[in-house]
Amino acid sequence: MQLESNGFNKSYSGKLIIVEGLDGSGKSTQLYLLKCWLVNQDIPVFFTEWNSSSLVKKSTKRAKKLNQLSPTTFSLIHASDFADRYEKTILPHLKAGYLVLADRYVYTAYARDIARGCDSEWVRNVYEFAVKPDLALYFEAPLEVSINRIISGRTELKYHEAGMDLNLSSDKVESFKLFQGIIKREYDNMAEDEDFVIIDATKQIEKQQKKLRKIVTKRILNNFSPPVCGKYNNNKMKEGHSDEASV
Amino acid sequence: MKQAFRYYGQGIPYIKEKDYIGQLIVVEGPDYAGRSTHIMLLQKWLESEGHAVLSCGLSRSTLIGEAIQDAKEGNVLGKKTLSLLYATDFADQLENKVLPALKAGYVVLLDRYIFTLMARDMARGASKEWLVKLFGFAPIPNLIFFLKVSPQVLIYRALKKYAALNFWESGMDMSFSNDTYESFLIYQSLIANYFDEMIKEYDFIVLDGGKDSEIVQGKMKKSIIEYFIKMGMIANDELE
């Protein structure tokens, strides 16, 4: 029986899968492929990504433009944004029995906020209301690999994206490299405590996906029973799952 | 008069200056307790005594004030979201206005502090432990005045001022009652209980906000003078 942080029994049948990793680690691509596979099986899926709530967007954008955010307000404004998404979409979907796929979760906030100088215990307390994922996948690649993917694919880095507010370097690319290095260290540090399943993000896309589907089948689908209604009546899960995940 | 910042929790790790020379004075209390009147009077008095004064209040910041206003009008925010938005706003005011003024030697008069935010959130089901840790970045004020007023008196004042009760001040989002009057009393009594629990823990100077404002103001001035003497900011004989 899984427990929520407040000690109550989890009162829903949905499942939460999250992916974490540096920009350019390929996690969004992998999550997209996973989603396609799940949708094809008529499994009720809900997808959500970091920073997509409409309410706080306006304020965050303006504040970021003005560079008037401190590490604390940066952290809190993103926490508000996450809370809005969590309370309005993530939790209701979990309660209704969906399989929720999240591109980045609270660990992104832990890594970024701690890199910006917030106290690590404080940040964890801010996000204490968020349930622990049923499966947390960490796409791990050597720093140079993900950095090269980003720098070669994008024209210009944004101010906060490059971690310019940390005053690591006045050169955006250099600052980005240093910032990503700190974030990778934070991810690596929490991998064990937070039960991350580590995926080697340097492997071929197809191979990673195959591994992902295997893990998801074993850890989630074999033990997942969403409410059956409407188009989900055809839910192929009823026919039982083979461990042989096809790509 | 240099003093080191003391915080309720882990503080603000990335702030380099650890000392300040100003004074942080907080005036807490429920809606219609008379906080703004007293702050205005204190500011006049302190300025006439030669102190540089900054007075400011919660949720007047430009950072996310708009988001809060939008949300209040649409009434579509979850409880956690709302408490985090208020905390963001508070942190913004604290870092951009209050701390710089304290470092520059101002007497800062704050209309409300973390206690109002905590009481409101606790009334909406947030755990005290979570809130205490959340506001661990707040410095401990030099003086905290608490204007205690019974909900019955608050409702009398609210009606006198606006002739009708406000949705949020009545805690109508909590669905205690369809009746604003009843809801106001229930909600403000809850808030009052949470404040009462904080009096000892946070060392509030409790004042009877139901009394005549001149009497209350006199007591506030007396406490401030005593504190300034204790801190060596003014000598005893200067008062004559």
GROMACS .gro file of C-alpha atoms in nm:
model
  487
    1MET     CA    1   0.000   0.000   0.000
    2GLN     CA    2   0.146   0.330  -0.105
    3LEU     CA    3   0.122   0.618   0.137
    4GLU     CA    4   0.094   0.985   0.064
    5SER     CA    5   0.328   1.214   0.250
    6ASN     CA    6   0.050   1.301   0.492
    7GLY     CA    7   0.017   0.937   0.590
    8PHE     CA    8  -0.320   0.872   0.429
    9ASN     CA    9  -0.374   0.583   0.195
   10LYS     CA   10  -0.365   0.681  -0.168
   11SER     CA   11  -0.724   0.729  -0.260
   12TYR     CA   12  -0.704   0.685  -0.636
   13SER     CA   13  -0.636   0.421  -0.893
   14GLY     CA   14  -0.439   0.628  -1.148
   15LYS     CA   15  -0.067   0.600  -1.201
   16LEU     CA   16   0.200   0.863  -1.245
   17ILE     CA   17   0.504   0.824  -1.470
   18ILE     CA   18   0.750   1.110  -1.489
   19VAL     CA   19   1.066   1.175  -1.691
   20GLU     CA   20   1.361   1.387  -1.585
   21GLY     CA   21   1.691   1.477  -1.743
   22LEU     CA   22   1.890   1.767  -1.881
   23ASP     CA   23   1.770   1.971  -2.176
   24GLY     CA   24   1.874   1.775  -2.483
   25SER     CA   25   1.870   1.437  -2.309
   26GLY     CA   26   1.594   1.319  -2.542
   27LYS     CA   27   1.343   1.257  -2.262
   28SER     CA   28   1.055   1.440  -2.433
   29THR     CA   29   1.097   1.234  -2.749
   30GLN     CA   30   1.097   0.914  -2.548
   31LEU     CA   31   0.790   1.017  -2.350
   32TYR     CA   32   0.611   1.104  -2.674
   33LEU     CA   33   0.686   0.760  -2.818
   34LEU     CA   34   0.570   0.596  -2.498
   35LYS     CA   35   0.248   0.794  -2.513
   36CYS     CA   36   0.180   0.682  -2.872
   37TRP     CA   37   0.228   0.321  -2.768
   38LEU     CA   38  -0.008   0.358  -2.471
   39VAL     CA   39  -0.274   0.542  -2.670
   40ASN     CA   40  -0.266   0.267  -2.934
   41GLN     CA   41  -0.356   0.021  -2.661
   42ASP     CA   42  -0.656   0.237  -2.563
   43ILE     CA   43  -0.509   0.312  -2.226
   44PRO     CA   44  -0.646   0.639  -2.084
   45VAL     CA   45  -0.343   0.868  -2.084
   46PHE     CA   46  -0.300   1.226  -1.974
   47PHE     CA   47   0.013   1.418  -2.072
   48THR     CA   48   0.143   1.724  -1.888
   49GLU     CA   49   0.461   1.927  -1.907
   50TRP     CA   50   0.648   2.170  -1.684
   51ASN     CA   51   0.548   2.535  -1.708
   52SER     CA   52   0.227   2.505  -1.898
   53SER     CA   53  -0.032   2.653  -1.668
   54SER     CA   54  -0.206   2.952  -1.821
   55LEU     CA   55  -0.276   3.137  -1.501
   56VAL     CA   56   0.073   3.212  -1.385
   57LYS     CA   57   0.230   3.221  -1.730
   58LYS     CA   58   0.156   3.588  -1.778
   59SER     CA   59   0.327   3.686  -1.455
   60THR     CA   60   0.624   3.454  -1.498
   61LYS     CA   61   0.688   3.582  -1.846
   62ARG     CA   62   0.684   3.944  -1.743
   63ALA     CA   63   0.889   3.886  -1.432
   64LYS     CA   64   1.145   3.686  -1.627
   65LYS     CA   65   1.169   3.957  -1.889
   66LEU     CA   66   1.240   4.215  -1.623
   67ASN     CA   67   1.488   3.981  -1.454
   68GLN     CA   68   1.337   4.088  -1.127
   69LEU     CA   69   1.320   3.739  -0.977
   70SER     CA   70   1.535   3.630  -0.686
   71PRO     CA   71   1.609   3.258  -0.631
   72THR     CA   72   1.327   3.246  -0.374
   73THR     CA   73   1.066   3.418  -0.589
   74PHE     CA   74   1.181   3.220  -0.895
   75SER     CA   75   1.126   2.903  -0.696
   76LEU     CA   76   0.790   3.009  -0.552
   77ILE     CA   77   0.645   3.137  -0.878
   78HIS     CA   78   0.724   2.806  -1.046
   79ALA     CA   79   0.582   2.621  -0.747
   80SER     CA   80   0.259   2.823  -0.781
   81ASP     CA   81   0.250   2.736  -1.147
   82PHE     CA   82   0.304   2.369  -1.073
   83ALA     CA   83   0.045   2.373  -0.792
   84ASP     CA   84  -0.211   2.520  -1.028
   85ARG     CA   85  -0.148   2.242  -1.279
   86TYR     CA   86  -0.135   1.982  -1.005
   87GLU     CA   87  -0.460   2.083  -0.839
   88LYS     CA   88  -0.648   2.140  -1.163
   89THR     CA   89  -0.523   1.860  -1.388
   90ILE     CA   90  -0.271   1.609  -1.248
   91LEU     CA   91  -0.451   1.511  -0.927
   92PRO     CA   92  -0.803   1.496  -1.078
   93HIS     CA   93  -0.671   1.270  -1.357
   94LEU     CA   94  -0.500   1.042  -1.107
   95LYS     CA   95  -0.816   1.025  -0.901
   96ALA     CA   96  -1.023   0.944  -1.209
   97GLY     CA   97  -0.790   0.657  -1.288
   98TYR     CA   98  -0.577   0.792  -1.572
   99LEU     CA   99  -0.219   0.704  -1.647
  100VAL     CA  100  -0.052   1.045  -1.614
  101LEU     CA  101   0.268   1.115  -1.806
  102ALA     CA  102   0.466   1.416  -1.686
  103ASP     CA  103   0.754   1.570  -1.878
  104ARG     CA  104   0.953   1.694  -1.577
  105TYR     CA  105   0.821   1.690  -1.223
  106VAL     CA  106   0.923   1.830  -0.884
  107TYR     CA  107   1.280   1.704  -0.930
  108THR     CA  108   1.335   1.968  -1.198
  109ALA     CA  109   1.248   2.227  -0.937
  110TYR     CA  110   1.473   2.068  -0.677
  111ALA     CA  111   1.769   2.068  -0.915
  112ARG     CA  112   1.718   2.419  -1.053
  113ASP     CA  113   1.629   2.590  -0.728
  114ILE     CA  114   1.915   2.433  -0.537
  115ALA     CA  115   2.149   2.532  -0.822
  116ARG     CA  116   2.021   2.890  -0.780
  117GLY     CA  117   2.106   2.889  -0.411
  118CYS     CA  118   1.783   2.789  -0.233
  119ASP     CA  119   1.804   2.563   0.068
  120SER     CA  120   1.742   2.203  -0.040
  121GLU     CA  121   1.519   2.111   0.252
  122TRP     CA  122   1.317   2.427   0.200
  123VAL     CA  123   1.253   2.347  -0.166
  124ARG     CA  124   1.146   1.993  -0.082
  125ASN     CA  125   0.901   2.125   0.174
  126VAL     CA  126   0.750   2.367  -0.078
  127TYR     CA  127   0.658   2.072  -0.304
  128GLU     CA  128   0.556   1.838  -0.023
  129PHE     CA  129   0.195   1.831  -0.147
  130ALA     CA  130   0.291   1.652  -0.471
  131VAL     CA  131   0.253   1.271  -0.473
  132LYS     CA  132   0.555   1.056  -0.534
  133PRO     CA  133   0.551   0.916  -0.889
  134ASP     CA  134   0.489   0.545  -0.944
  135LEU     CA  135   0.778   0.550  -1.187
  136ALA     CA  136   1.050   0.815  -1.225
  137LEU     CA  137   1.275   0.780  -1.530
  138TYR     CA  138   1.603   0.970  -1.543
  139PHE     CA  139   1.759   1.010  -1.887
  140GLU     CA  140   2.125   1.026  -1.814
  141ALA     CA  141   2.394   1.126  -2.062
  142PRO     CA  142   2.741   1.276  -2.024
  143LEU     CA  143   2.720   1.653  -1.993
  144GLU     CA  144   2.887   1.721  -2.332
  145VAL     CA  145   2.633   1.511  -2.518
  146SER     CA  146   2.322   1.696  -2.402
  147ILE     CA  147   2.494   2.035  -2.421
  148ASN     CA  148   2.600   1.978  -2.782
  149ARG     CA  149   2.248   1.871  -2.877
  150ILE     CA  150   2.111   2.199  -2.740
  151ILE     CA  151   2.378   2.437  -2.862
  152SER     CA  152   2.388   2.300  -3.216
  153GLY     CA  153   2.010   2.289  -3.247
  154ARG     CA  154   1.914   2.628  -3.117
  155THR     CA  155   1.994   2.982  -3.229
  156GLU     CA  156   1.999   3.155  -2.896
  157LEU     CA  157   1.967   3.050  -2.535
  158LYS     CA  158   1.722   3.237  -2.315
  159TYR     CA  159   1.844   3.427  -2.010
  160HIS     CA  160   1.714   3.193  -1.737
  161GLU     CA  161   1.762   2.885  -1.951
  162ALA     CA  162   2.132   2.967  -1.967
  163GLY     CA  163   2.133   3.029  -1.591
  164MET     CA  164   2.258   3.384  -1.649
  165ASP     CA  165   2.100   3.490  -1.319
  166LEU     CA  166   2.355   3.276  -1.136
  167ASN     CA  167   2.642   3.497  -1.254
  168LEU     CA  168   2.853   3.197  -1.347
  169SER     CA  169   2.985   3.357  -1.662
  170SER     CA  170   2.901   3.660  -1.875
  171ASP     CA  171   2.909   3.438  -2.183
  172LYS     CA  172   2.573   3.271  -2.240
  173VAL     CA  173   2.707   2.944  -2.380
  174GLU     CA  174   2.969   2.916  -2.109
  175SER     CA  175   2.709   2.997  -1.841
  176PHE     CA  176   2.473   2.735  -1.987
  177LYS     CA  177   2.744   2.470  -1.969
  178LEU     CA  178   2.828   2.547  -1.608
  179PHE     CA  179   2.461   2.567  -1.510
  180GLN     CA  180   2.379   2.232  -1.672
  181GLY     CA  181   2.678   2.082  -1.494
  182ILE     CA  182   2.540   2.189  -1.156
  183ILE     CA  183   2.195   2.055  -1.245
  184LYS     CA  184   2.337   1.722  -1.357
  185ARG     CA  185   2.517   1.694  -1.024
  186GLU     CA  186   2.189   1.756  -0.842
  187TYR     CA  187   2.009   1.492  -1.051
  188ASP     CA  188   2.287   1.240  -0.995
  189ASN     CA  189   2.279   1.310  -0.622
  190MET     CA  190   1.908   1.249  -0.584
  191ALA     CA  191   1.889   0.948  -0.819
  192GLU     CA  192   1.917   0.691  -0.544
  193ASP     CA  193   1.704   0.858  -0.275
  194GLU     CA  194   1.423   0.931  -0.518
  195ASP     CA  195   1.426   0.585  -0.677
  196PHE     CA  196   1.506   0.707  -1.029
  197VAL     CA  197   1.523   0.438  -1.296
  198ILE     CA  198   1.824   0.544  -1.499
  199ILE     CA  199   1.803   0.525  -1.878
  200ASP     CA  200   2.120   0.557  -2.081
  201ALA     CA  201   2.031   0.849  -2.307
  202THR     CA  202   2.330   0.792  -2.536
  203LYS     CA  203   2.180   0.467  -2.668
  204GLN     CA  204   1.990   0.443  -2.995
  205ILE     CA  205   1.639   0.595  -2.972
  206GLU     CA  206   1.470   0.264  -3.060
  207LYS     CA  207   1.667   0.074  -2.799
  208GLN     CA  208   1.582   0.324  -2.526
  209GLN     CA  209   1.216   0.307  -2.620
  210LYS     CA  210   1.215  -0.070  -2.611
  211LYS     CA  211   1.364  -0.068  -2.264
  212LEU     CA  212   1.113   0.196  -2.153
  213ARG     CA  213   0.815  -0.008  -2.271
  214LYS     CA  214   0.947  -0.312  -2.093
  215ILE     CA  215   0.986  -0.123  -1.765
  216VAL     CA  216   0.644   0.040  -1.797
  217THR     CA  217   0.478  -0.293  -1.868
  218LYS     CA  218   0.638  -0.457  -1.571
  219ARG     CA  219   0.619  -0.176  -1.318
  220ILE     CA  220   0.292  -0.007  -1.418
  221LEU     CA  221   0.066  -0.186  -1.664
  222ASN     CA  222   0.067  -0.527  -1.499
  223ASN     CA  223  -0.080  -0.366  -1.195
  224PHE     CA  224  -0.305  -0.100  -1.344
  225SER     CA  225  -0.678  -0.112  -1.387
  226PRO     CA  226  -0.833   0.207  -1.519
  227PRO     CA  227  -1.210   0.246  -1.520
  228VAL     CA  228  -1.344   0.101  -1.843
  229CYS     CA  229  -1.586   0.317  -2.038
  230GLY     CA  230  -1.643   0.461  -2.384
  231LYS     CA  231  -1.357   0.400  -2.621
  232TYR     CA  232  -1.155   0.250  -2.338
  233ASN     CA  233  -1.391  -0.045  -2.345
  234ASN     CA  234  -1.160  -0.187  -2.607
  235ASN     CA  235  -0.873  -0.153  -2.366
  236LYS     CA  236  -0.636  -0.419  -2.487
  237MET     CA  237  -0.505  -0.462  -2.138
  238LYS     CA  238  -0.804  -0.680  -2.065
  239GLU     CA  239  -0.649  -0.939  -2.290
  240GLY     CA  240  -0.347  -0.949  -2.069
  241HIS     CA  241  -0.003  -0.812  -2.132
  242SER     CA  242   0.293  -0.976  -2.287
  243ASP     CA  243   0.628  -0.871  -2.154
  244GLU     CA  244   0.747  -0.866  -2.514
  245ALA     CA  245   0.713  -0.497  -2.593
  246SER     CA  246   0.711  -0.437  -2.965
  247VAL     CA  247   0.868  -0.126  -3.112
  248MET     CA  248   2.294   4.996   1.558
  249LYS     CA  249   2.409   4.687   1.375
  250GLN     CA  250   2.228   4.359   1.428
  251ALA     CA  251   2.245   4.022   1.258
  252PHE     CA  252   1.943   3.897   1.068
  253ARG     CA  253   1.764   3.620   1.254
  254TYR     CA  254   1.518   3.407   1.062
  255TYR     CA  255   1.228   3.177   1.150
  256GLY     CA  256   1.392   2.899   0.947
  257GLN     CA  257   1.694   2.850   0.727
  258GLY     CA  258   1.678   3.212   0.608
  259ILE     CA  259   1.793   3.324   0.266
  260PRO     CA  260   2.114   3.131   0.195
  261TYR     CA  261   2.227   3.338  -0.105
  262ILE     CA  262   2.211   3.676   0.070
  263LYS     CA  263   2.561   3.787   0.151
  264GLU     CA  264   2.508   4.074   0.392
  265LYS     CA  265   2.427   3.919   0.727
  266ASP     CA  266   2.369   4.242   0.920
  267TYR     CA  267   2.126   4.530   0.911
  268ILE     CA  268   2.093   4.861   1.091
  269GLY     CA  269   1.719   4.934   1.061
  270GLN     CA  270   1.419   4.819   1.264
  271LEU     CA  271   1.144   4.589   1.148
  272ILE     CA  272   0.810   4.659   1.312
  273VAL     CA  273   0.507   4.452   1.215
  274VAL     CA  274   0.143   4.535   1.275
  275GLU     CA  275  -0.072   4.224   1.254
  276GLY     CA  276  -0.441   4.168   1.298
  277PRO     CA  277  -0.756   4.072   1.109
  278ASP     CA  278  -0.937   4.280   0.848
  279TYR     CA  279  -1.081   4.602   1.002
  280ALA     CA  280  -0.858   4.578   1.309
  281GLY     CA  281  -0.730   4.929   1.232
  282ARG     CA  282  -0.381   4.831   1.112
  283SER     CA  283  -0.344   5.091   0.838
  284THR     CA  284  -0.463   5.378   1.058
  285HIS     CA  285  -0.208   5.288   1.323
  286ILE     CA  286   0.069   5.251   1.070
  287MET     CA  287  -0.007   5.593   0.928
  288LEU     CA  288  -0.003   5.751   1.274
  289LEU     CA  289   0.319   5.570   1.370
  290GLN     CA  290   0.488   5.682   1.049
  291LYS     CA  291   0.400   6.048   1.115
  292TRP     CA  292   0.526   6.024   1.470
  293LEU     CA  293   0.850   5.838   1.387
  294GLU     CA  294   0.932   6.082   1.106
  295SER     CA  295   0.877   6.376   1.336
  296GLU     CA  296   1.125   6.208   1.573
  297GLY     CA  297   1.380   6.198   1.292
  298HIS     CA  298   1.357   5.836   1.175
  299ALA     CA  299   1.345   5.741   0.811
  300VAL     CA  300   1.034   5.528   0.769
  301LEU     CA  301   0.914   5.286   0.503
  302SER     CA  302   0.563   5.154   0.538
  303CYS     CA  303   0.437   4.877   0.317
  304GLY     CA  304   0.178   4.605   0.309
  305LEU     CA  305   0.120   4.258   0.173
  306SER     CA  306  -0.005   4.197  -0.179
  307ARG     CA  307   0.074   4.538  -0.317
  308SER     CA  308   0.361   4.402  -0.523
  309THR     CA  309   0.375   4.423  -0.899
  310LEU     CA  310   0.520   4.077  -0.951
  311ILE     CA  311   0.216   3.859  -0.927
  312GLY     CA  312  -0.044   4.096  -0.784
  313GLU     CA  313  -0.219   4.071  -1.118
  314ALA     CA  314  -0.236   3.691  -1.111
  315ILE     CA  315  -0.385   3.702  -0.763
  316GLN     CA  316  -0.640   3.964  -0.868
  317ASP     CA  317  -0.734   3.769  -1.183
  318ALA     CA  318  -0.771   3.456  -0.983
  319LYS     CA  319  -0.981   3.620  -0.715
  320GLU     CA  320  -1.217   3.758  -0.973
  321GLY     CA  321  -1.256   3.423  -1.143
  322ASN     CA  322  -1.231   3.234  -0.814
  323VAL     CA  323  -1.064   2.941  -0.987
  324LEU     CA  324  -0.750   2.876  -0.785
  325GLY     CA  325  -0.672   2.572  -0.577
  326LYS     CA  326  -0.575   2.619  -0.213
  327LYS     CA  327  -0.208   2.529  -0.255
  328THR     CA  328  -0.179   2.750  -0.561
  329LEU     CA  329  -0.323   3.045  -0.377
  330SER     CA  330  -0.099   3.002  -0.073
  331LEU     CA  331   0.209   2.972  -0.292
  332LEU     CA  332   0.112   3.283  -0.490
  333TYR     CA  333   0.077   3.481  -0.169
  334ALA     CA  334   0.410   3.345  -0.049
  335THR     CA  335   0.571   3.452  -0.377
  336ASP     CA  336   0.433   3.799  -0.338
  337PHE     CA  337   0.549   3.819   0.021
  338ALA     CA  338   0.900   3.703  -0.072
  339ASP     CA  339   0.914   3.961  -0.350
  340GLN     CA  340   0.817   4.246  -0.116
  341LEU     CA  341   1.056   4.122   0.147
  342GLU     CA  342   1.359   4.096  -0.080
  343ASN     CA  343   1.299   4.402  -0.294
  344LYS     CA  344   1.162   4.652  -0.043
  345VAL     CA  345   1.196   4.545   0.318
  346LEU     CA  346   1.550   4.406   0.328
  347PRO     CA  347   1.708   4.696   0.130
  348ALA     CA  348   1.535   4.946   0.360
  349LEU     CA  349   1.654   4.762   0.672
  350LYS     CA  350   2.009   4.758   0.540
  351ALA     CA  351   1.983   5.133   0.475
  352GLY     CA  352   1.877   5.197   0.835
  353TYR     CA  353   1.505   5.261   0.792
  354VAL     CA  354   1.236   5.184   1.041
  355VAL     CA  355   1.012   4.956   0.835
  356LEU     CA  356   0.645   4.945   0.932
  357LEU     CA  357   0.482   4.638   0.783
  358ASP     CA  358   0.110   4.604   0.746
  359ARG     CA  359   0.075   4.226   0.808
  360TYR     CA  360   0.339   3.957   0.798
  361ILE     CA  361   0.360   3.579   0.760
  362PHE     CA  362   0.111   3.534   1.046
  363THR     CA  363  -0.187   3.652   0.842
  364LEU     CA  364  -0.083   3.424   0.556
  365MET     CA  365  -0.041   3.132   0.795
  366ALA     CA  366  -0.376   3.191   0.968
  367ARG     CA  367  -0.560   3.215   0.634
  368ASP     CA  368  -0.398   2.898   0.501
  369MET     CA  369  -0.453   2.703   0.821
  370ALA     CA  370  -0.820   2.802   0.806
  371ARG     CA  371  -0.816   2.641   0.459
  372GLY     CA  372  -0.660   2.320   0.579
  373ALA     CA  373  -0.285   2.370   0.529
  374SER     CA  374  -0.066   2.212   0.794
  375LYS     CA  375   0.115   2.444   1.028
  376GLU     CA  376   0.437   2.249   0.988
  377TRP     CA  377   0.435   2.303   0.612
  378LEU     CA  378   0.368   2.674   0.654
  379VAL     CA  379   0.636   2.727   0.918
  380LYS     CA  380   0.895   2.569   0.689
  381LEU     CA  381   0.763   2.755   0.385
  382PHE     CA  382   0.813   3.091   0.558
  383GLY     CA  383   1.153   2.995   0.696
  384PHE     CA  384   1.302   3.273   0.483
  385ALA     CA  385   1.123   3.544   0.683
  386PRO     CA  386   1.337   3.747   0.923
  387ILE     CA  387   1.221   3.770   1.284
  388PRO     CA  388   1.083   4.124   1.331
  389ASN     CA  389   1.209   4.349   1.610
  390LEU     CA  390   0.854   4.413   1.730
  391ILE     CA  391   0.522   4.251   1.643
  392PHE     CA  392   0.202   4.433   1.740
  393PHE     CA  393  -0.116   4.232   1.728
  394LEU     CA  394  -0.445   4.418   1.718
  395LYS     CA  395  -0.698   4.184   1.872
  396VAL     CA  396  -1.057   4.256   1.783
  397SER     CA  397  -1.358   4.029   1.826
  398PRO     CA  398  -1.537   3.916   1.508
  399GLN     CA  399  -1.854   4.095   1.624
  400VAL     CA  400  -1.671   4.428   1.631
  401LEU     CA  401  -1.504   4.354   1.294
  402ILE     CA  402  -1.838   4.292   1.131
  403TYR     CA  403  -1.973   4.616   1.272
  404ARG     CA  404  -1.677   4.807   1.128
  405ALA     CA  405  -1.692   4.628   0.791
  406LEU     CA  406  -2.057   4.720   0.748
  407LYS     CA  407  -1.995   5.074   0.861
  408LYS     CA  408  -1.725   5.115   0.597
  409TYR     CA  409  -1.871   4.937   0.293
  410ALA     CA  410  -2.233   4.866   0.388
  411ALA     CA  411  -2.183   4.508   0.262
  412LEU     CA  412  -1.948   4.222   0.342
  413ASN     CA  413  -1.664   4.124   0.107
  414PHE     CA  414  -1.659   3.771  -0.043
  415TRP     CA  415  -1.304   3.689   0.063
  416GLU     CA  416  -1.308   3.859   0.401
  417SER     CA  417  -1.617   3.654   0.476
  418GLY     CA  418  -1.437   3.336   0.370
  419MET     CA  419  -1.719   3.257   0.127
  420ASP     CA  420  -1.480   3.033  -0.070
  421MET     CA  421  -1.494   2.793   0.225
  422SER     CA  422  -1.866   2.720   0.189
  423PHE     CA  423  -1.932   2.750   0.562
  424SER     CA  424  -2.265   2.910   0.492
  425ASN     CA  425  -2.459   3.073   0.208
  426ASP     CA  426  -2.521   3.363   0.438
  427THR     CA  427  -2.236   3.617   0.421
  428TYR     CA  428  -2.300   3.743   0.771
  429GLU     CA  429  -2.281   3.397   0.922
  430SER     CA  430  -1.986   3.299   0.706
  431PHE     CA  431  -1.795   3.613   0.811
  432LEU     CA  432  -1.841   3.530   1.179
  433ILE     CA  433  -1.737   3.166   1.137
  434TYR     CA  434  -1.435   3.250   0.920
  435GLN     CA  435  -1.309   3.540   1.131
  436SER     CA  436  -1.350   3.333   1.450
  437LEU     CA  437  -1.135   3.062   1.296
  438ILE     CA  438  -0.871   3.317   1.198
  439ALA     CA  439  -0.886   3.467   1.547
  440ASN     CA  440  -0.822   3.124   1.700
  441TYR     CA  441  -0.517   3.069   1.483
  442PHE     CA  442  -0.384   3.414   1.575
  443ASP     CA  443  -0.439   3.340   1.945
  444GLU     CA  444  -0.234   3.024   1.914
  445MET     CA  445   0.054   3.227   1.772
  446ILE     CA  446   0.063   3.499   2.039
  447LYS     CA  447   0.303   3.328   2.277
  448GLU     CA  448   0.503   3.138   2.020
  449TYR     CA  449   0.591   3.448   1.819
  450ASP     CA  450   0.601   3.697   2.102
  451PHE     CA  451   0.317   3.926   1.988
  452ILE     CA  452   0.253   4.247   2.176
  453VAL     CA  453  -0.124   4.217   2.210
  454LEU     CA  454  -0.334   4.532   2.195
  455ASP     CA  455  -0.709   4.565   2.232
  456GLY     CA  456  -0.807   4.685   1.886
  457GLY     CA  457  -1.161   4.738   2.001
  458LYS     CA  458  -1.047   5.030   2.219
  459ASP     CA  459  -1.025   5.393   2.110
  460SER     CA  460  -0.743   5.433   1.856
  461GLU     CA  461  -0.571   5.708   2.061
  462ILE     CA  462  -0.532   5.475   2.355
  463VAL     CA  463  -0.400   5.195   2.134
  464GLN     CA  464  -0.164   5.430   1.953
  465GLY     CA  465  -0.031   5.554   2.289
  466LYS     CA  466   0.052   5.198   2.393
  467MET     CA  467   0.226   5.126   2.063
  468LYS     CA  468   0.443   5.437   2.095
  469LYS     CA  469   0.531   5.342   2.452
  470SER     CA  470   0.643   4.995   2.345
  471ILE     CA  471   0.851   5.137   2.062
  472ILE     CA  472   1.020   5.393   2.289
  473GLU     CA  473   1.101   5.123   2.544
  474TYR     CA  474   1.245   4.906   2.271
  475PHE     CA  475   1.455   5.189   2.125
  476ILE     CA  476   1.593   5.265   2.471
  477LYS     CA  477   1.675   4.899   2.524
  478MET     CA  478   1.855   4.894   2.189
  479GLY     CA  479   2.047   5.210   2.276
  480MET     CA  480   1.895   5.401   1.985
  481ILE     CA  481   1.775   5.678   2.213
  482ALA     CA  482   1.888   5.773   2.560
  483ASN     CA  483   1.644   5.803   2.847
  484ASP     CA  484   1.703   6.176   2.896
  485GLU     CA  485   1.626   6.255   2.532
  486LEU     CA  486   1.263   6.189   2.607
  487GLU     CA  487   1.226   6.483   2.842
   0.00000   0.00000   0.00000
